[in-house]
mmCIF file of C-alpha atoms and ligand atoms in Angstrom:
data_model
loop_
_atom_site.group_PDB
_atom_site.id
_atom_site.type_symbol
_atom_site.label_atom_id
_atom_site.label_comp_id
_atom_site.label_asym_id
_atom_site.label_seq_id
_atom_site.Cartn_x
_atom_site.Cartn_y
_atom_site.Cartn_z
ATOM 1 C CA UNK A 1 57.328 77.893 70.703
ATOM 2 C CA UNK A 2 58.942 81.059 72.088
ATOM 3 C CA UNK A 3 57.669 84.290 70.423
ATOM 4 C CA UNK A 4 59.016 87.859 70.745
ATOM 5 C CA UNK A 5 59.095 89.234 74.152
ATOM 6 C CA UNK A 6 56.831 92.356 74.484
ATOM 7 C CA UNK A 7 56.842 93.772 78.014
ATOM 8 C CA UNK A 8 54.029 96.029 79.082
ATOM 9 C CA UNK A 9 54.620 99.699 79.745
ATOM 10 C CA UNK A 10 55.007 99.987 83.465
ATOM 11 C CA UNK A 11 55.525 103.011 85.627
ATOM 12 C CA UNK A 12 58.675 102.150 87.605
ATOM 13 C CA UNK A 13 58.587 103.539 91.214
ATOM 14 C CA UNK A 14 60.485 100.942 93.054
ATOM 15 C CA UNK A 15 64.100 100.916 94.157
ATOM 16 C CA UNK A 16 65.285 100.567 90.514
ATOM 17 C CA UNK A 17 65.362 100.260 87.658
ATOM 18 C CA UNK A 18 63.512 103.565 87.303
ATOM 19 C CA UNK A 19 61.621 104.813 84.189
ATOM 20 C CA UNK A 20 63.977 105.037 81.203
ATOM 21 C CA UNK A 21 63.662 108.288 79.272
ATOM 22 C CA UNK A 22 62.388 107.760 75.734
ATOM 23 C CA UNK A 23 65.429 109.621 74.289
ATOM 24 C CA UNK A 24 67.689 107.108 75.992
ATOM 25 C CA UNK A 25 65.668 104.160 74.641
ATOM 26 C CA UNK A 26 65.962 105.759 71.199
ATOM 27 C CA UNK A 27 69.754 106.074 71.626
ATOM 28 C CA UNK A 28 69.991 102.457 72.534
ATOM 29 C CA UNK A 29 68.572 101.442 69.207
ATOM 30 C CA UNK A 30 71.043 103.438 67.007
ATOM 31 C CA UNK A 31 73.216 101.534 64.687
ATOM 32 C CA UNK A 32 75.968 99.390 66.413
ATOM 33 C CA UNK A 33 79.494 100.314 65.297
ATOM 34 C CA UNK A 34 82.770 98.742 66.194
ATOM 35 C CA UNK A 35 83.916 99.384 69.789
ATOM 36 C CA UNK A 36 87.383 100.532 68.404
ATOM 37 C CA UNK A 37 85.799 102.654 65.651
ATOM 38 C CA UNK A 38 87.329 106.152 65.958
ATOM 39 C CA UNK A 39 83.834 107.679 66.279
ATOM 40 C CA UNK A 40 83.037 105.356 69.178
ATOM 41 C CA UNK A 41 86.430 106.105 70.801
ATOM 42 C CA UNK A 42 85.479 109.912 70.636
ATOM 43 C CA UNK A 43 82.274 109.043 72.228
ATOM 44 C CA UNK A 44 83.951 107.025 75.021
ATOM 45 C CA UNK A 45 86.053 110.104 75.791
ATOM 46 C CA UNK A 46 82.909 112.212 76.136
ATOM 47 C CA UNK A 47 81.310 109.678 78.310
ATOM 48 C CA UNK A 48 84.303 109.921 80.728
ATOM 49 C CA UNK A 49 84.043 113.717 80.767
ATOM 50 C CA UNK A 50 80.359 113.616 81.313
ATOM 51 C CA UNK A 51 80.762 111.113 84.208
ATOM 52 C CA UNK A 52 83.361 113.488 85.646
ATOM 53 C CA UNK A 53 80.744 116.150 85.643
ATOM 54 C CA UNK A 54 78.101 113.891 87.266
ATOM 55 C CA UNK A 55 80.486 113.061 90.088
ATOM 56 C CA UNK A 56 81.960 116.600 90.233
ATOM 57 C CA UNK A 57 85.524 115.321 89.854
ATOM 58 C CA UNK A 58 88.668 115.869 87.745
ATOM 59 C CA UNK A 59 89.786 112.282 88.418
ATOM 60 C CA UNK A 60 91.363 110.979 85.294
ATOM 61 C CA UNK A 61 90.271 107.413 86.036
ATOM 62 C CA UNK A 62 86.568 107.987 85.694
ATOM 63 C CA UNK A 63 84.843 105.394 83.533
ATOM 64 C CA UNK A 64 81.831 103.187 83.154
ATOM 65 C CA UNK A 65 82.418 99.532 84.167
ATOM 66 C CA UNK A 66 80.787 97.280 81.583
ATOM 67 C CA UNK A 67 78.519 95.564 84.147
ATOM 68 C CA UNK A 68 75.963 96.669 86.674
ATOM 69 C CA UNK A 69 76.465 98.415 90.042
ATOM 70 C CA UNK A 70 77.544 95.326 91.805
ATOM 71 C CA UNK A 71 80.531 95.054 89.429
ATOM 72 C CA UNK A 72 81.340 98.697 90.180
ATOM 73 C CA UNK A 73 81.419 97.763 93.927
ATOM 74 C CA UNK A 74 83.573 94.719 93.192
ATOM 75 C CA UNK A 75 85.823 96.858 90.968
ATOM 76 C CA UNK A 76 86.597 99.093 94.023
ATOM 77 C CA UNK A 77 87.100 96.283 96.479
ATOM 78 C CA UNK A 78 89.213 93.888 94.332
ATOM 79 C CA UNK A 79 91.582 96.572 93.151
ATOM 80 C CA UNK A 80 92.005 98.421 96.559
ATOM 81 C CA UNK A 81 91.913 95.638 99.070
ATOM 82 C CA UNK A 82 94.897 93.260 99.307
ATOM 83 C CA UNK A 83 95.052 90.138 101.425
ATOM 84 C CA UNK A 84 95.669 91.151 105.064
ATOM 85 C CA UNK A 85 94.203 94.630 104.682
ATOM 86 C CA UNK A 86 91.841 95.783 107.361
ATOM 87 C CA UNK A 87 88.781 97.660 106.016
ATOM 88 C CA UNK A 88 86.205 99.460 108.184
ATOM 89 C CA UNK A 89 82.795 98.760 106.637
ATOM 90 C CA UNK A 90 79.857 100.890 107.849
ATOM 91 C CA UNK A 91 76.612 98.898 107.466
ATOM 92 C CA UNK A 92 73.103 100.301 107.979
ATOM 93 C CA UNK A 93 71.232 98.271 105.453
ATOM 94 C CA UNK A 94 71.661 95.531 102.781
ATOM 95 C CA UNK A 95 74.475 96.977 100.770
ATOM 96 C CA UNK A 96 77.032 97.442 103.609
ATOM 97 C CA UNK A 97 76.745 93.659 104.079
ATOM 98 C CA UNK A 98 77.681 93.161 100.385
ATOM 99 C CA UNK A 99 80.731 95.349 100.977
ATOM 100 C CA UNK A 100 81.777 93.138 103.934
ATOM 101 C CA UNK A 101 81.491 90.069 101.477
ATOM 102 C CA UNK A 102 83.681 91.855 98.996
ATOM 103 C CA UNK A 103 86.351 92.701 101.568
ATOM 104 C CA UNK A 104 86.531 89.138 102.750
ATOM 105 C CA UNK A 105 86.582 87.659 99.284
ATOM 106 C CA UNK A 106 89.494 89.948 98.422
ATOM 107 C CA UNK A 107 91.367 88.519 101.453
ATOM 108 C CA UNK A 108 90.940 91.457 103.690
ATOM 109 C CA UNK A 109 89.379 91.530 107.143
ATOM 110 C CA UNK A 110 86.305 93.694 107.694
ATOM 111 C CA UNK A 111 85.734 95.573 110.872
ATOM 112 C CA UNK A 112 81.995 96.342 110.936
ATOM 113 C CA UNK A 113 80.383 99.555 112.250
ATOM 114 C CA UNK A 114 76.848 98.512 112.583
ATOM 115 C CA UNK A 115 73.894 101.002 112.667
ATOM 116 C CA UNK A 116 70.204 100.297 112.765
ATOM 117 C CA UNK A 117 68.593 99.961 109.437
ATOM 118 C CA UNK A 118 66.981 103.278 108.511
ATOM 119 C CA UNK A 119 69.557 105.313 110.431
ATOM 120 C CA UNK A 120 72.571 107.104 108.888
ATOM 121 C CA UNK A 121 76.126 105.966 109.642
ATOM 122 C CA UNK A 122 76.896 107.032 113.249
ATOM 123 C CA UNK A 123 80.071 109.198 113.098
ATOM 124 C CA UNK A 124 81.095 108.509 116.762
ATOM 125 C CA UNK A 125 80.909 104.855 116.214
ATOM 126 C CA UNK A 126 83.158 105.153 113.078
ATOM 127 C CA UNK A 127 85.567 107.254 114.917
ATOM 128 C CA UNK A 128 85.725 104.668 117.756
ATOM 129 C CA UNK A 129 86.435 101.945 115.228
ATOM 130 C CA UNK A 130 89.133 104.038 113.525
ATOM 131 C CA UNK A 131 90.784 104.766 116.880
ATOM 132 C CA UNK A 132 90.650 101.024 117.845
ATOM 133 C CA UNK A 133 92.003 99.857 114.455
ATOM 134 C CA UNK A 134 95.038 101.946 113.529
ATOM 135 C CA UNK A 135 96.001 99.209 111.012
ATOM 136 C CA UNK A 136 92.777 99.992 108.906
ATOM 137 C CA UNK A 137 93.591 101.400 105.496
ATOM 138 C CA UNK A 138 90.151 101.822 103.984
ATOM 139 C CA UNK A 139 86.704 102.967 105.169
ATOM 140 C CA UNK A 140 83.725 101.877 103.038
ATOM 141 C CA UNK A 141 80.113 103.141 103.321
ATOM 142 C CA UNK A 142 76.893 103.389 101.346
ATOM 143 C CA UNK A 143 75.988 106.977 100.649
ATOM 144 C CA UNK A 144 72.375 106.316 99.889
ATOM 145 C CA UNK A 145 71.015 103.035 101.363
ATOM 146 C CA UNK A 146 68.425 101.811 98.857
ATOM 147 C CA UNK A 147 67.208 99.101 101.242
ATOM 148 C CA UNK A 148 65.819 101.859 103.562
ATOM 149 C CA UNK A 149 66.103 105.312 102.074
ATOM 150 C CA UNK A 150 68.647 106.698 104.485
ATOM 151 C CA UNK A 151 71.555 108.898 103.429
ATOM 152 C CA UNK A 152 74.861 109.275 105.331
ATOM 153 C CA UNK A 153 77.140 112.236 105.682
ATOM 154 C CA UNK A 154 79.842 111.547 103.068
ATOM 155 C CA UNK A 155 81.888 114.587 103.747
ATOM 156 C CA UNK A 156 82.222 113.901 107.514
ATOM 157 C CA UNK A 157 82.952 110.244 106.990
ATOM 158 C CA UNK A 158 85.789 111.316 104.631
ATOM 159 C CA UNK A 159 87.116 113.792 107.148
ATOM 160 C CA UNK A 160 87.351 111.121 109.891
ATOM 161 C CA UNK A 161 88.792 108.676 107.572
ATOM 162 C CA UNK A 162 91.369 110.958 106.228
ATOM 163 C CA UNK A 163 92.451 112.045 109.647
ATOM 164 C CA UNK A 164 93.229 108.316 110.151
ATOM 165 C CA UNK A 165 94.948 108.092 106.781
ATOM 166 C CA UNK A 166 92.331 105.844 105.261
ATOM 167 C CA UNK A 167 91.110 105.717 101.677
ATOM 168 C CA UNK A 168 87.338 105.989 101.380
ATOM 169 C CA UNK A 169 85.171 103.806 99.136
ATOM 170 C CA UNK A 170 81.620 105.203 98.704
ATOM 171 C CA UNK A 171 78.602 103.418 97.179
ATOM 172 C CA UNK A 172 76.843 106.118 95.107
ATOM 173 C CA UNK A 173 74.481 103.786 93.188
ATOM 174 C CA UNK A 174 71.359 105.488 94.301
ATOM 175 C CA UNK A 175 72.766 108.921 95.173
ATOM 176 C CA UNK A 176 74.331 109.996 91.863
ATOM 177 C CA UNK A 177 72.377 112.710 90.197
ATOM 178 C CA UNK A 178 69.579 112.490 92.845
ATOM 179 C CA UNK A 179 71.425 114.197 95.695
ATOM 180 C CA UNK A 180 74.749 115.995 95.715
ATOM 181 C CA UNK A 181 77.821 113.743 95.179
ATOM 182 C CA UNK A 182 80.909 115.896 95.211
ATOM 183 C CA UNK A 183 83.808 113.479 94.838
ATOM 184 C CA UNK A 184 86.625 116.041 94.770
ATOM 185 C CA UNK A 185 85.206 118.405 97.437
ATOM 186 C CA UNK A 186 84.555 115.541 99.751
ATOM 187 C CA UNK A 187 87.767 113.697 98.990
ATOM 188 C CA UNK A 188 86.164 110.344 98.149
ATOM 189 C CA UNK A 189 88.854 107.998 96.794
ATOM 190 C CA UNK A 190 86.756 105.307 95.068
ATOM 191 C CA UNK A 191 83.060 105.744 94.127
ATOM 192 C CA UNK A 192 80.724 103.563 92.028
ATOM 193 C CA UNK A 193 77.149 104.023 90.799
ATOM 194 C CA UNK A 194 74.598 102.354 88.424
ATOM 195 C CA UNK A 195 72.912 103.507 85.405
ATOM 196 C CA UNK A 196 69.408 102.383 86.325
ATOM 197 C CA UNK A 197 68.611 104.767 89.107
ATOM 198 C CA UNK A 198 68.764 108.648 89.001
ATOM 199 C CA UNK A 199 70.482 108.616 85.578
ATOM 200 C CA UNK A 200 67.164 107.480 83.973
ATOM 201 C CA UNK A 201 69.098 104.835 81.930
ATOM 202 C CA UNK A 202 68.870 101.168 81.368
ATOM 203 C CA UNK A 203 70.522 98.936 83.885
ATOM 204 C CA UNK A 204 73.869 97.333 83.181
ATOM 205 C CA UNK A 205 76.729 99.885 83.460
ATOM 206 C CA UNK A 206 78.552 101.167 86.532
ATOM 207 C CA UNK A 207 80.099 104.590 86.407
ATOM 208 C CA UNK A 208 83.226 104.598 88.754
ATOM 209 C CA UNK A 209 85.840 107.157 89.677
ATOM 210 C CA UNK A 210 89.234 106.799 91.485
ATOM 211 C CA UNK A 211 91.495 109.403 93.026
ATOM 212 C CA UNK A 212 95.237 109.658 92.537
ATOM 213 C CA UNK A 213 95.706 108.196 96.080
ATOM 214 C CA UNK A 214 93.598 105.180 95.085
ATOM 215 C CA UNK A 215 95.493 104.734 91.809
ATOM 216 C CA UNK A 216 98.831 104.818 93.711
ATOM 217 C CA UNK A 217 97.546 102.074 95.836
ATOM 218 C CA UNK A 218 96.431 100.115 92.916
ATOM 219 C CA UNK A 219 99.645 100.529 90.990
ATOM 220 C CA UNK A 220 101.723 99.540 93.968
ATOM 221 C CA UNK A 221 99.903 96.365 94.908
ATOM 222 C CA UNK A 222 102.033 93.501 96.148
ATOM 223 C CA UNK A 223 99.707 90.903 94.450
ATOM 224 C CA UNK A 224 97.945 90.916 91.261
ATOM 225 C CA UNK A 225 94.226 91.723 91.352
ATOM 226 C CA UNK A 226 92.469 88.337 91.313
ATOM 227 C CA UNK A 227 89.885 89.356 88.851
ATOM 228 C CA UNK A 228 91.107 89.687 85.272
ATOM 229 C CA UNK A 229 88.059 91.497 84.031
ATOM 230 C CA UNK A 230 87.950 94.033 86.776
ATOM 231 C CA UNK A 231 91.666 94.609 87.109
ATOM 232 C CA UNK A 232 91.990 98.402 86.726
ATOM 233 C CA UNK A 233 95.527 98.158 85.623
ATOM 234 C CA UNK A 234 94.193 96.429 82.433
ATOM 235 C CA UNK A 235 90.972 98.357 82.153
ATOM 236 C CA UNK A 236 92.929 101.744 82.134
ATOM 237 C CA UNK A 237 94.535 100.592 78.872
ATOM 238 C CA UNK A 238 91.193 100.264 77.336
ATOM 239 C CA UNK A 239 89.675 103.478 78.642
ATOM 240 C CA UNK A 240 92.965 105.506 78.276
ATOM 241 C CA UNK A 241 92.945 108.617 76.072
ATOM 242 C CA UNK A 242 91.991 108.261 72.390
ATOM 243 C CA UNK A 243 94.468 106.513 70.085
ATOM 244 C CA UNK A 244 96.340 104.690 72.906
ATOM 245 C CA UNK A 245 93.342 102.507 73.453
ATOM 246 C CA UNK A 246 94.065 98.786 73.597
ATOM 247 C CA UNK A 247 91.519 95.936 73.364
ATOM 248 C CA UNK A 248 90.397 94.587 76.718
ATOM 249 C CA UNK A 249 86.921 93.454 76.140
ATOM 250 C CA UNK A 250 84.099 94.269 73.749
ATOM 251 C CA UNK A 251 82.430 97.372 75.078
ATOM 252 C CA UNK A 252 78.503 97.154 75.318
ATOM 253 C CA UNK A 253 78.329 99.669 72.405
ATOM 254 C CA UNK A 254 74.662 100.414 72.440
ATOM 255 C CA UNK A 255 74.422 100.542 76.205
ATOM 256 C CA UNK A 256 77.130 103.202 76.122
ATOM 257 C CA UNK A 257 75.090 105.153 73.545
ATOM 258 C CA UNK A 258 72.328 105.101 76.102
ATOM 259 C CA UNK A 259 74.600 106.218 79.003
ATOM 260 C CA UNK A 260 76.009 108.949 76.818
ATOM 261 C CA UNK A 261 72.548 110.180 76.032
ATOM 262 C CA UNK A 262 71.530 110.055 79.782
ATOM 263 C CA UNK A 263 74.549 112.078 80.748
ATOM 264 C CA UNK A 264 74.009 114.617 77.961
ATOM 265 C CA UNK A 265 70.460 115.075 79.328
ATOM 266 C CA UNK A 266 71.785 115.415 82.865
ATOM 267 C CA UNK A 267 74.306 118.121 81.717
ATOM 268 C CA UNK A 268 71.511 119.935 79.749
ATOM 269 C CA UNK A 269 69.257 119.844 82.833
ATOM 270 C CA UNK A 270 72.116 120.765 85.127
ATOM 271 C CA UNK A 271 73.212 118.753 88.117
ATOM 272 C CA UNK A 272 71.716 121.109 90.644
ATOM 273 C CA UNK A 273 68.499 121.219 88.784
ATOM 274 C CA UNK A 274 68.396 117.422 88.821
ATOM 275 C CA UNK A 275 68.991 117.477 92.646
ATOM 276 C CA UNK A 276 66.177 120.058 93.009
ATOM 277 C CA UNK A 277 63.837 118.154 90.831
ATOM 278 C CA UNK A 278 64.241 115.021 92.968
ATOM 279 C CA UNK A 279 63.711 117.037 96.232
ATOM 280 C CA UNK A 280 60.621 118.845 94.780
ATOM 281 C CA UNK A 281 58.924 115.489 93.681
ATOM 282 C CA UNK A 282 59.792 114.024 97.087
ATOM 283 C CA UNK A 283 58.109 117.085 98.880
ATOM 284 C CA UNK A 284 55.052 116.525 96.858
ATOM 285 C CA UNK A 285 54.978 112.764 97.531
ATOM 286 C CA UNK A 286 55.497 113.383 101.264
ATOM 287 C CA UNK A 287 52.690 115.936 101.398
ATOM 288 C CA UNK A 288 50.412 113.368 99.881
ATOM 289 C CA UNK A 289 51.481 110.620 102.204
ATOM 290 C CA UNK A 290 51.362 112.816 105.258
ATOM 291 C CA UNK A 291 47.857 113.904 104.378
ATOM 292 C CA UNK A 292 46.798 110.315 104.087
ATOM 293 C CA UNK A 293 48.203 109.581 107.390
ATOM 294 C CA UNK A 294 51.029 107.436 106.110
ATOM 295 C CA UNK A 295 54.465 108.002 107.864
ATOM 296 C CA UNK A 296 58.004 107.710 106.653
ATOM 297 C CA UNK A 297 60.547 105.321 108.043
ATOM 298 C CA UNK A 298 63.581 107.526 107.966
ATOM 299 C CA UNK A 299 63.853 110.705 110.076
ATOM 300 C CA UNK A 300 63.603 113.827 107.937
ATOM 301 C CA UNK A 301 67.315 114.858 108.284
ATOM 302 C CA UNK A 302 68.579 111.615 106.731
ATOM 303 C CA UNK A 303 65.746 110.997 104.234
ATOM 304 C CA UNK A 304 66.559 110.378 100.646
ATOM 305 C CA UNK A 305 64.316 112.229 98.273
ATOM 306 C CA UNK A 306 64.717 109.553 95.584
ATOM 307 C CA UNK A 307 63.985 106.578 97.768
ATOM 308 C CA UNK A 308 60.886 106.828 100.074
ATOM 309 C CA UNK A 309 60.215 104.115 102.588
ATOM 310 C CA UNK A 310 56.721 104.584 103.909
ATOM 311 C CA UNK A 311 55.048 102.600 106.615
ATOM 312 C CA UNK A 312 52.440 100.212 105.485
ATOM 313 C CA UNK A 313 49.042 100.945 107.326
ATOM 314 C CA UNK A 314 47.971 98.524 109.999
ATOM 315 C CA UNK A 315 46.380 95.335 108.755
ATOM 316 C CA UNK A 316 47.219 95.831 105.127
ATOM 317 C CA UNK A 317 48.559 92.887 103.109
ATOM 318 C CA UNK A 318 51.785 94.257 101.549
ATOM 319 C CA UNK A 319 51.998 91.700 98.689
ATOM 320 C CA UNK A 320 48.437 92.085 97.729
ATOM 321 C CA UNK A 321 48.615 95.785 97.458
ATOM 322 C CA UNK A 322 51.801 95.633 95.363
ATOM 323 C CA UNK A 323 50.359 93.009 93.011
ATOM 324 C CA UNK A 324 47.182 95.051 92.618
ATOM 325 C CA UNK A 325 49.174 98.120 91.711
ATOM 326 C CA UNK A 326 51.185 96.139 89.234
ATOM 327 C CA UNK A 327 48.301 94.308 87.632
ATOM 328 C CA UNK A 328 45.575 97.038 87.710
ATOM 329 C CA UNK A 329 47.762 100.149 87.361
ATOM 330 C CA UNK A 330 50.976 98.891 85.730
ATOM 331 C CA UNK A 331 52.710 100.578 88.722
ATOM 332 C CA UNK A 332 55.684 99.071 90.289
ATOM 333 C CA UNK A 333 56.677 99.985 93.916
ATOM 334 C CA UNK A 334 59.211 98.153 96.007
ATOM 335 C CA UNK A 335 58.853 95.800 99.066
ATOM 336 C CA UNK A 336 60.610 96.412 102.374
ATOM 337 C CA UNK A 337 63.716 94.311 103.037
ATOM 338 C CA UNK A 338 65.079 92.565 106.035
ATOM 339 C CA UNK A 339 63.315 93.498 109.229
ATOM 340 C CA UNK A 340 61.202 95.947 107.158
ATOM 341 C CA UNK A 341 59.742 93.294 104.947
ATOM 342 C CA UNK A 342 55.913 93.539 105.129
ATOM 343 C CA UNK A 343 56.316 96.852 107.158
ATOM 344 C CA UNK A 344 57.326 99.404 104.524
ATOM 345 C CA UNK A 345 57.035 100.100 100.821
ATOM 346 C CA UNK A 346 59.897 101.585 99.014
ATOM 347 C CA UNK A 347 58.759 104.245 96.530
ATOM 348 C CA UNK A 348 61.492 105.415 94.048
ATOM 349 C CA UNK A 349 61.504 108.838 92.611
ATOM 350 C CA UNK A 350 64.679 108.303 90.598
ATOM 351 C CA UNK A 351 65.671 109.920 87.357
ATOM 352 C CA UNK A 352 62.944 110.036 84.870
ATOM 353 C CA UNK A 353 60.518 108.632 87.497
ATOM 354 C CA UNK A 354 60.952 111.924 89.534
ATOM 355 C CA UNK A 355 58.129 113.655 87.774
ATOM 356 C CA UNK A 356 54.854 115.191 88.855
ATOM 357 C CA UNK A 357 52.836 112.786 86.825
ATOM 358 C CA UNK A 358 54.369 109.863 88.610
ATOM 359 C CA UNK A 359 53.825 111.363 92.049
ATOM 360 C CA UNK A 360 50.212 112.077 91.344
ATOM 361 C CA UNK A 361 49.653 108.719 89.692
ATOM 362 C CA UNK A 362 51.304 106.840 92.605
ATOM 363 C CA UNK A 363 49.161 108.659 95.221
ATOM 364 C CA UNK A 364 45.996 108.079 93.155
ATOM 365 C CA UNK A 365 46.622 104.396 92.541
ATOM 366 C CA UNK A 366 47.679 103.686 96.079
ATOM 367 C CA UNK A 367 44.720 105.484 97.502
ATOM 368 C CA UNK A 368 42.324 103.605 95.239
ATOM 369 C CA UNK A 369 43.736 100.168 96.277
ATOM 370 C CA UNK A 370 44.039 101.062 99.969
ATOM 371 C CA UNK A 371 40.467 102.570 99.912
ATOM 372 C CA UNK A 372 39.099 99.379 98.369
ATOM 373 C CA UNK A 373 40.769 97.407 101.103
ATOM 374 C CA UNK A 374 39.248 99.684 103.745
ATOM 375 C CA UNK A 375 42.776 100.483 105.033
ATOM 376 C CA UNK A 376 42.969 103.085 107.874
ATOM 377 C CA UNK A 377 43.966 106.048 105.679
ATOM 378 C CA UNK A 378 42.376 109.499 105.226
ATOM 379 C CA UNK A 379 40.890 109.566 101.747
ATOM 380 C CA UNK A 380 40.371 112.380 99.192
ATOM 381 C CA UNK A 381 43.182 114.643 100.470
ATOM 382 C CA UNK A 382 46.459 113.288 99.147
ATOM 383 C CA UNK A 383 46.353 114.858 95.651
ATOM 384 C CA UNK A 384 45.370 118.325 96.933
ATOM 385 C CA UNK A 385 48.250 118.174 99.405
ATOM 386 C CA UNK A 386 50.699 117.168 96.700
ATOM 387 C CA UNK A 387 49.252 119.800 94.335
ATOM 388 C CA UNK A 388 49.728 122.530 96.924
ATOM 389 C CA UNK A 389 53.578 121.721 96.825
ATOM 390 C CA UNK A 390 53.595 122.243 93.032
ATOM 391 C CA UNK A 391 51.696 125.506 93.269
ATOM 392 C CA UNK A 392 53.769 126.942 96.081
HETATM 393 N N1 PLP B 401 74.469 99.304 95.961
HETATM 394 C C1 PLP B 401 73.262 99.917 96.123
HETATM 395 C C2 PLP B 401 73.111 100.954 97.135
HETATM 396 C C3 PLP B 401 72.198 99.528 95.322
HETATM 397 O O1 PLP B 401 71.012 100.038 95.480
HETATM 398 C C4 PLP B 401 72.387 98.479 94.317
HETATM 399 C C5 PLP B 401 71.232 98.026 93.570
HETATM 400 O O2 PLP B 401 70.155 98.338 93.805
HETATM 401 C C6 PLP B 401 73.650 97.992 94.201
HETATM 402 C C7 PLP B 401 74.700 98.324 94.967
HETATM 403 C C8 PLP B 401 73.998 96.894 93.214
HETATM 404 O O3 PLP B 401 73.672 97.407 91.894
HETATM 405 P P1 PLP B 401 73.193 96.475 90.665
HETATM 406 O O4 PLP B 401 71.899 95.842 91.105
HETATM 407 O O5 PLP B 401 73.082 97.432 89.541
HETATM 408 O O6 PLP B 401 74.335 95.401 90.523
#
């Protein structure tokens, strides 16, 4: 006989979801009202404005898709790619591979620019692909590769793409609010993110934004978007201004309260302060790991502060450590993926998880488990090293 589900309180320091701020959990439990209630409609307008702030854009078409980051990704591809289109996809981890799938399922052909996992997108290779494929109309890339912790140079990618008259689709699922994402300044045409990473919110919504150039392309499509739910021509009617709103689907009312709250918190903190907080916590975590003798996978210049891939010490059983952290410390960290499975741990410092108490707790718990397993690490130095960052 099933009973109520009561999950334990975990500290979430994997690749997402990250810790949800209590204010956001409280917002989620406020009374549900109708999704066309005038008060709710006013709140939707605020959500749009707050997402514009997070993305640093004036794009009118800036909304949360009522589904997780993958639906934001799919929204970009099904609306912008038409059968026969050529799309240059930069892949340096898991999520570029999903972009390829999306292009092909939308009837386009994907030209892949492949980079080693853990490296940023190589601009020279991208330029070569653009020169060899003048028919390409879109460039797609992952700004912050959650599978490795590498960030790519969004502004330079846009400059190259724009010179070749291509639209740019950028995956900002892990970057938004953790590192600068400047949609207008960088000229990104279609971006999507997720609520469960640096926004400190529950999973399940995907903030997206589209430039005028992207909207032109969508409005002038030869063929209908094959997905009814994600067709922006229809969704625009629902997320249009105030009274003009027409029913499209029932909005996830309470999830939108939560997103609204998380964005209000972001605005109160200030975007730049949020970026600095992520960097500072990363610096402390890095000092702790360096002191222990544990290296990072990604070179410093491309390293994401919010997703730290660290090398597993020799001879250490990856799965055993992660399960001991979970069971003995209620601490979740992430496993490596692909060629890095069993070789790295992915430690998230995203949103509400990017706090000193999480950094110090993670270093303490990991050192306790690794010490117990006689792993080749230096003991008794990590916390002091992290603390020296906080006191500097
Ligand atoms: N893109 C990136 C870079 C991600 O990290 C993720 C999820 O971790 C996604 C897309 C897909 O998002 P979701 O799992 O919310 O569907």
